[in-house]
Amino acid sequence: MKEQDLLLVALTIALGDPEIAEALLKAFSKGEVETTELIELLDMSPADVRRILYRLHDLNLAFQIVRKGEEGERLVFWVLNKKIAPSFVEKRLERTKKVLEEEIKVEEGGEYYVCAADPSHIKISFEEAAFGPESGFLCPVCGASLIPVDREKAVEKIKEAIRLIDVLLKEMKHD
């Protein structure tokens, strides 16, 4: 995987927004960038830009350089830490894989129900569906019936995600 691709993945993971990650990568293409320049390039409020930069700083994906301007003013420049991106992405993928492996155990160990009208409303255990405060196998969000989750299908989807993570990790180790 190319350095730019890994950096884009790292920024997307860190910020949760691929559009902002791509805009940042483009803004940093020339190296260090002053905070005020980033505010203009990203067309965001100063507070939002600083929040993003400090988030990246906390994750060691960016660092700042402070210089004095010609008139003695404080100028803050930011630089992306390109060297940390591969290990950042690798650690996040490993962590996600562990969470997914635990999710397989949960799925295999119980019976779950989802809303028949919109499965994104809720996913609850048999005990909650039958005996909980919203019992009667009805969705507490919309009142529709709850239907059992196909455990085999759910587990297979999780295993497919794990296989994809394994492929990515293998590819990263060979680059």
mmCIF file of C-alpha atoms in Angstrom:
data_model
loop_
_atom_site.group_PDB
_atom_site.id
_atom_site.type_symbol
_atom_site.label_atom_id
_atom_site.label_comp_id
_atom_site.label_asym_id
_atom_site.label_seq_id
_atom_site.Cartn_x
_atom_site.Cartn_y
_atom_site.Cartn_z
ATOM 1 C CA MET A 1 0.000 0.000 0.000
ATOM 2 C CA LYS A 2 1.382 3.415 -0.934
ATOM 3 C CA GLU A 3 2.320 5.952 1.734
ATOM 4 C CA GLN A 4 -0.400 8.375 0.578
ATOM 5 C CA ASP A 5 -3.047 5.645 0.704
ATOM 6 C CA LEU A 6 -2.019 4.621 4.220
ATOM 7 C CA LEU A 7 -2.046 8.232 5.319
ATOM 8 C CA LEU A 8 -5.532 8.698 3.879
ATOM 9 C CA VAL A 9 -6.741 5.553 5.656
ATOM 10 C CA ALA A 10 -5.163 6.711 8.933
ATOM 11 C CA LEU A 11 -6.768 10.158 8.673
ATOM 12 C CA THR A 12 -10.136 8.644 7.801
ATOM 13 C CA ILE A 13 -9.962 6.277 10.779
ATOM 14 C CA ALA A 14 -8.902 9.093 13.096
ATOM 15 C CA LEU A 15 -11.523 11.583 11.957
ATOM 16 C CA GLY A 16 -14.335 9.315 10.827
ATOM 17 C CA ASP A 17 -14.875 11.450 7.725
ATOM 18 C CA PRO A 18 -13.255 10.498 4.405
ATOM 19 C CA GLU A 19 -14.008 13.887 2.813
ATOM 20 C CA ILE A 20 -12.216 15.832 5.541
ATOM 21 C CA ALA A 21 -9.367 13.291 5.473
ATOM 22 C CA GLU A 22 -8.969 13.757 1.724
ATOM 23 C CA ALA A 23 -9.104 17.561 2.009
ATOM 24 C CA LEU A 24 -6.459 17.469 4.753
ATOM 25 C CA LEU A 25 -4.205 15.203 2.724
ATOM 26 C CA LYS A 26 -4.469 17.606 -0.194
ATOM 27 C CA ALA A 27 -3.793 20.613 2.054
ATOM 28 C CA PHE A 28 -0.692 18.938 3.507
ATOM 29 C CA SER A 29 0.648 17.876 0.104
ATOM 30 C CA LYS A 30 3.256 20.647 0.223
ATOM 31 C CA GLY A 31 4.416 19.759 3.720
ATOM 32 C CA GLU A 32 3.805 22.032 6.663
ATOM 33 C CA VAL A 33 0.710 24.236 6.697
ATOM 34 C CA GLU A 34 -0.167 27.179 8.923
ATOM 35 C CA THR A 35 -3.365 26.892 10.973
ATOM 36 C CA THR A 36 -4.952 29.944 9.328
ATOM 37 C CA GLU A 37 -4.244 28.479 5.894
ATOM 38 C CA LEU A 38 -5.953 25.221 6.895
ATOM 39 C CA ILE A 39 -9.007 27.161 8.068
ATOM 40 C CA GLU A 40 -9.281 28.740 4.617
ATOM 41 C CA LEU A 41 -8.508 25.545 2.672
ATOM 42 C CA LEU A 42 -10.993 23.432 4.619
ATOM 43 C CA ASP A 43 -13.608 26.208 4.775
ATOM 44 C CA MET A 44 -14.331 25.388 8.411
ATOM 45 C CA SER A 45 -14.528 27.366 11.608
ATOM 46 C CA PRO A 46 -11.250 27.924 13.472
ATOM 47 C CA ALA A 47 -12.584 25.897 16.417
ATOM 48 C CA ASP A 48 -13.434 22.924 14.189
ATOM 49 C CA VAL A 49 -10.038 22.999 12.469
ATOM 50 C CA ARG A 50 -8.239 23.194 15.810
ATOM 51 C CA ARG A 51 -10.367 20.322 17.139
ATOM 52 C CA ILE A 52 -9.323 18.206 14.132
ATOM 53 C CA LEU A 53 -5.660 19.147 14.483
ATOM 54 C CA TYR A 54 -5.578 18.419 18.204
ATOM 55 C CA ARG A 55 -7.288 15.067 17.593
ATOM 56 C CA LEU A 56 -4.568 14.185 15.070
ATOM 57 C CA HIS A 57 -1.927 15.459 17.493
ATOM 58 C CA ASP A 58 -3.321 13.296 20.309
ATOM 59 C CA LEU A 59 -3.066 10.268 18.013
ATOM 60 C CA ASN A 60 0.488 11.259 17.002
ATOM 61 C CA LEU A 61 -0.624 11.678 13.374
ATOM 62 C CA ALA A 62 0.293 15.376 13.292
ATOM 63 C CA PHE A 63 2.592 17.709 15.143
ATOM 64 C CA GLN A 64 2.967 21.440 15.320
ATOM 65 C CA ILE A 65 5.874 23.763 14.782
ATOM 66 C CA VAL A 66 5.682 27.201 16.377
ATOM 67 C CA ARG A 67 7.613 30.075 14.824
ATOM 68 C CA LYS A 68 7.746 33.821 15.280
ATOM 69 C CA GLY A 69 6.540 35.912 12.401
ATOM 70 C CA GLU A 70 8.281 39.007 11.062
ATOM 71 C CA GLU A 71 6.398 41.204 13.517
ATOM 72 C CA GLY A 72 6.950 38.870 16.469
ATOM 73 C CA GLU A 73 3.562 37.179 16.202
ATOM 74 C CA ARG A 74 3.202 33.504 16.982
ATOM 75 C CA LEU A 75 2.701 31.359 13.873
ATOM 76 C CA VAL A 76 1.616 27.743 14.251
ATOM 77 C CA PHE A 77 2.397 25.310 11.449
ATOM 78 C CA TRP A 78 1.228 21.705 11.297
ATOM 79 C CA VAL A 79 2.895 18.678 9.731
ATOM 80 C CA LEU A 80 1.452 15.213 9.184
ATOM 81 C CA ASN A 81 3.450 12.449 10.834
ATOM 82 C CA LYS A 82 3.686 10.150 7.817
ATOM 83 C CA LYS A 83 5.934 7.638 9.567
ATOM 84 C CA ILE A 84 3.296 6.712 12.150
ATOM 85 C CA ALA A 85 0.457 6.051 9.661
ATOM 86 C CA PRO A 86 1.317 2.384 8.895
ATOM 87 C CA SER A 87 1.548 1.337 12.548
ATOM 88 C CA PHE A 88 -1.559 3.395 13.406
ATOM 89 C CA VAL A 89 -3.605 1.646 10.708
ATOM 90 C CA GLU A 90 -2.181 -1.761 11.639
ATOM 91 C CA LYS A 91 -3.052 -1.312 15.330
ATOM 92 C CA ARG A 92 -6.579 -0.171 14.480
ATOM 93 C CA LEU A 93 -7.103 -3.130 12.164
ATOM 94 C CA GLU A 94 -5.814 -5.544 14.828
ATOM 95 C CA ARG A 95 -8.118 -3.964 17.421
ATOM 96 C CA THR A 96 -11.094 -4.178 15.056
ATOM 97 C CA LYS A 97 -10.281 -7.821 14.332
ATOM 98 C CA LYS A 98 -10.311 -8.636 18.066
ATOM 99 C CA VAL A 99 -13.664 -6.889 18.501
ATOM 100 C CA LEU A 100 -15.081 -8.856 15.570
ATOM 101 C CA GLU A 101 -13.751 -12.136 16.980
ATOM 102 C CA GLU A 102 -15.514 -11.354 20.265
ATOM 103 C CA GLU A 103 -18.675 -10.490 18.334
ATOM 104 C CA ILE A 104 -18.620 -13.969 16.761
ATOM 105 C CA LYS A 105 -18.625 -15.493 20.258
ATOM 106 C CA VAL A 106 -21.560 -13.277 21.238
ATOM 107 C CA GLU A 107 -23.515 -14.143 18.086
ATOM 108 C CA GLU A 108 -22.888 -17.866 18.483
ATOM 109 C CA GLY A 109 -23.762 -17.798 22.174
ATOM 110 C CA GLY A 110 -27.252 -16.350 22.064
ATOM 111 C CA GLU A 111 -30.433 -15.684 20.190
ATOM 112 C CA TYR A 112 -30.999 -12.108 19.041
ATOM 113 C CA TYR A 113 -33.929 -10.227 17.593
ATOM 114 C CA VAL A 114 -34.153 -7.157 15.352
ATOM 115 C CA CYS A 115 -36.968 -4.899 14.208
ATOM 116 C CA ALA A 116 -38.813 -6.393 11.222
ATOM 117 C CA ALA A 117 -39.485 -2.925 9.785
ATOM 118 C CA ASP A 118 -35.938 -1.574 10.194
ATOM 119 C CA PRO A 119 -33.172 -3.804 11.621
ATOM 120 C CA SER A 120 -31.101 -0.723 12.489
ATOM 121 C CA HIS A 121 -33.661 0.252 15.173
ATOM 122 C CA ILE A 122 -32.605 -2.327 17.722
ATOM 123 C CA LYS A 123 -30.884 -5.647 18.293
ATOM 124 C CA ILE A 124 -31.724 -7.340 21.578
ATOM 125 C CA SER A 125 -31.352 -10.749 23.188
ATOM 126 C CA PHE A 126 -34.191 -13.237 23.509
ATOM 127 C CA GLU A 127 -34.451 -12.449 27.232
ATOM 128 C CA GLU A 128 -34.841 -8.717 26.580
ATOM 129 C CA ALA A 129 -37.369 -9.314 23.793
ATOM 130 C CA ALA A 130 -39.463 -11.703 25.876
ATOM 131 C CA PHE A 131 -39.138 -10.373 29.413
ATOM 132 C CA GLY A 132 -37.777 -6.821 29.194
ATOM 133 C CA PRO A 133 -39.687 -3.589 29.881
ATOM 134 C CA GLU A 134 -40.643 -3.468 26.199
ATOM 135 C CA SER A 135 -41.578 -7.158 26.145
ATOM 136 C CA GLY A 136 -43.943 -8.778 23.724
ATOM 137 C CA PHE A 137 -41.425 -9.033 20.894
ATOM 138 C CA LEU A 138 -42.186 -5.486 19.725
ATOM 139 C CA CYS A 139 -39.661 -2.876 18.608
ATOM 140 C CA PRO A 140 -39.442 -0.136 21.257
ATOM 141 C CA VAL A 141 -38.646 2.398 18.512
ATOM 142 C CA CYS A 142 -41.546 1.863 16.099
ATOM 143 C CA GLY A 143 -43.758 -0.884 17.546
ATOM 144 C CA ALA A 144 -43.137 -3.361 14.705
ATOM 145 C CA SER A 145 -42.592 -7.036 15.435
ATOM 146 C CA LEU A 146 -39.161 -8.331 16.334
ATOM 147 C CA ILE A 147 -37.753 -11.157 14.233
ATOM 148 C CA PRO A 148 -34.862 -13.512 15.020
ATOM 149 C CA VAL A 149 -31.470 -12.745 13.524
ATOM 150 C CA ASP A 150 -30.058 -15.412 11.218
ATOM 151 C CA ARG A 151 -27.011 -16.276 13.342
ATOM 152 C CA GLU A 152 -25.233 -18.188 10.597
ATOM 153 C CA LYS A 153 -25.552 -15.262 8.209
ATOM 154 C CA ALA A 154 -24.430 -12.763 10.880
ATOM 155 C CA VAL A 155 -21.399 -14.893 11.801
ATOM 156 C CA GLU A 156 -20.477 -15.341 8.130
ATOM 157 C CA LYS A 157 -20.557 -11.551 7.582
ATOM 158 C CA ILE A 158 -18.278 -11.046 10.578
ATOM 159 C CA LYS A 159 -15.900 -13.765 9.361
ATOM 160 C CA GLU A 160 -15.788 -12.109 5.933
ATOM 161 C CA ALA A 161 -14.829 -8.806 7.581
ATOM 162 C CA ILE A 162 -12.067 -10.610 9.506
ATOM 163 C CA ARG A 163 -10.782 -12.197 6.276
ATOM 164 C CA LEU A 164 -10.665 -8.745 4.666
ATOM 165 C CA ILE A 165 -8.722 -7.357 7.632
ATOM 166 C CA ASP A 166 -6.290 -10.289 7.391
ATOM 167 C CA VAL A 167 -5.731 -9.545 3.684
ATOM 168 C CA LEU A 168 -5.064 -5.872 4.455
ATOM 169 C CA LEU A 169 -2.673 -6.708 7.283
ATOM 170 C CA LYS A 170 -0.808 -9.198 5.093
ATOM 171 C CA GLU A 171 -0.564 -6.629 2.290
ATOM 172 C CA MET A 172 0.760 -4.009 4.708
ATOM 173 C CA LYS A 173 3.452 -6.356 6.008
ATOM 174 C CA HIS A 174 4.672 -7.143 2.489
ATOM 175 C CA ASP A 175 5.041 -3.509 1.413
#
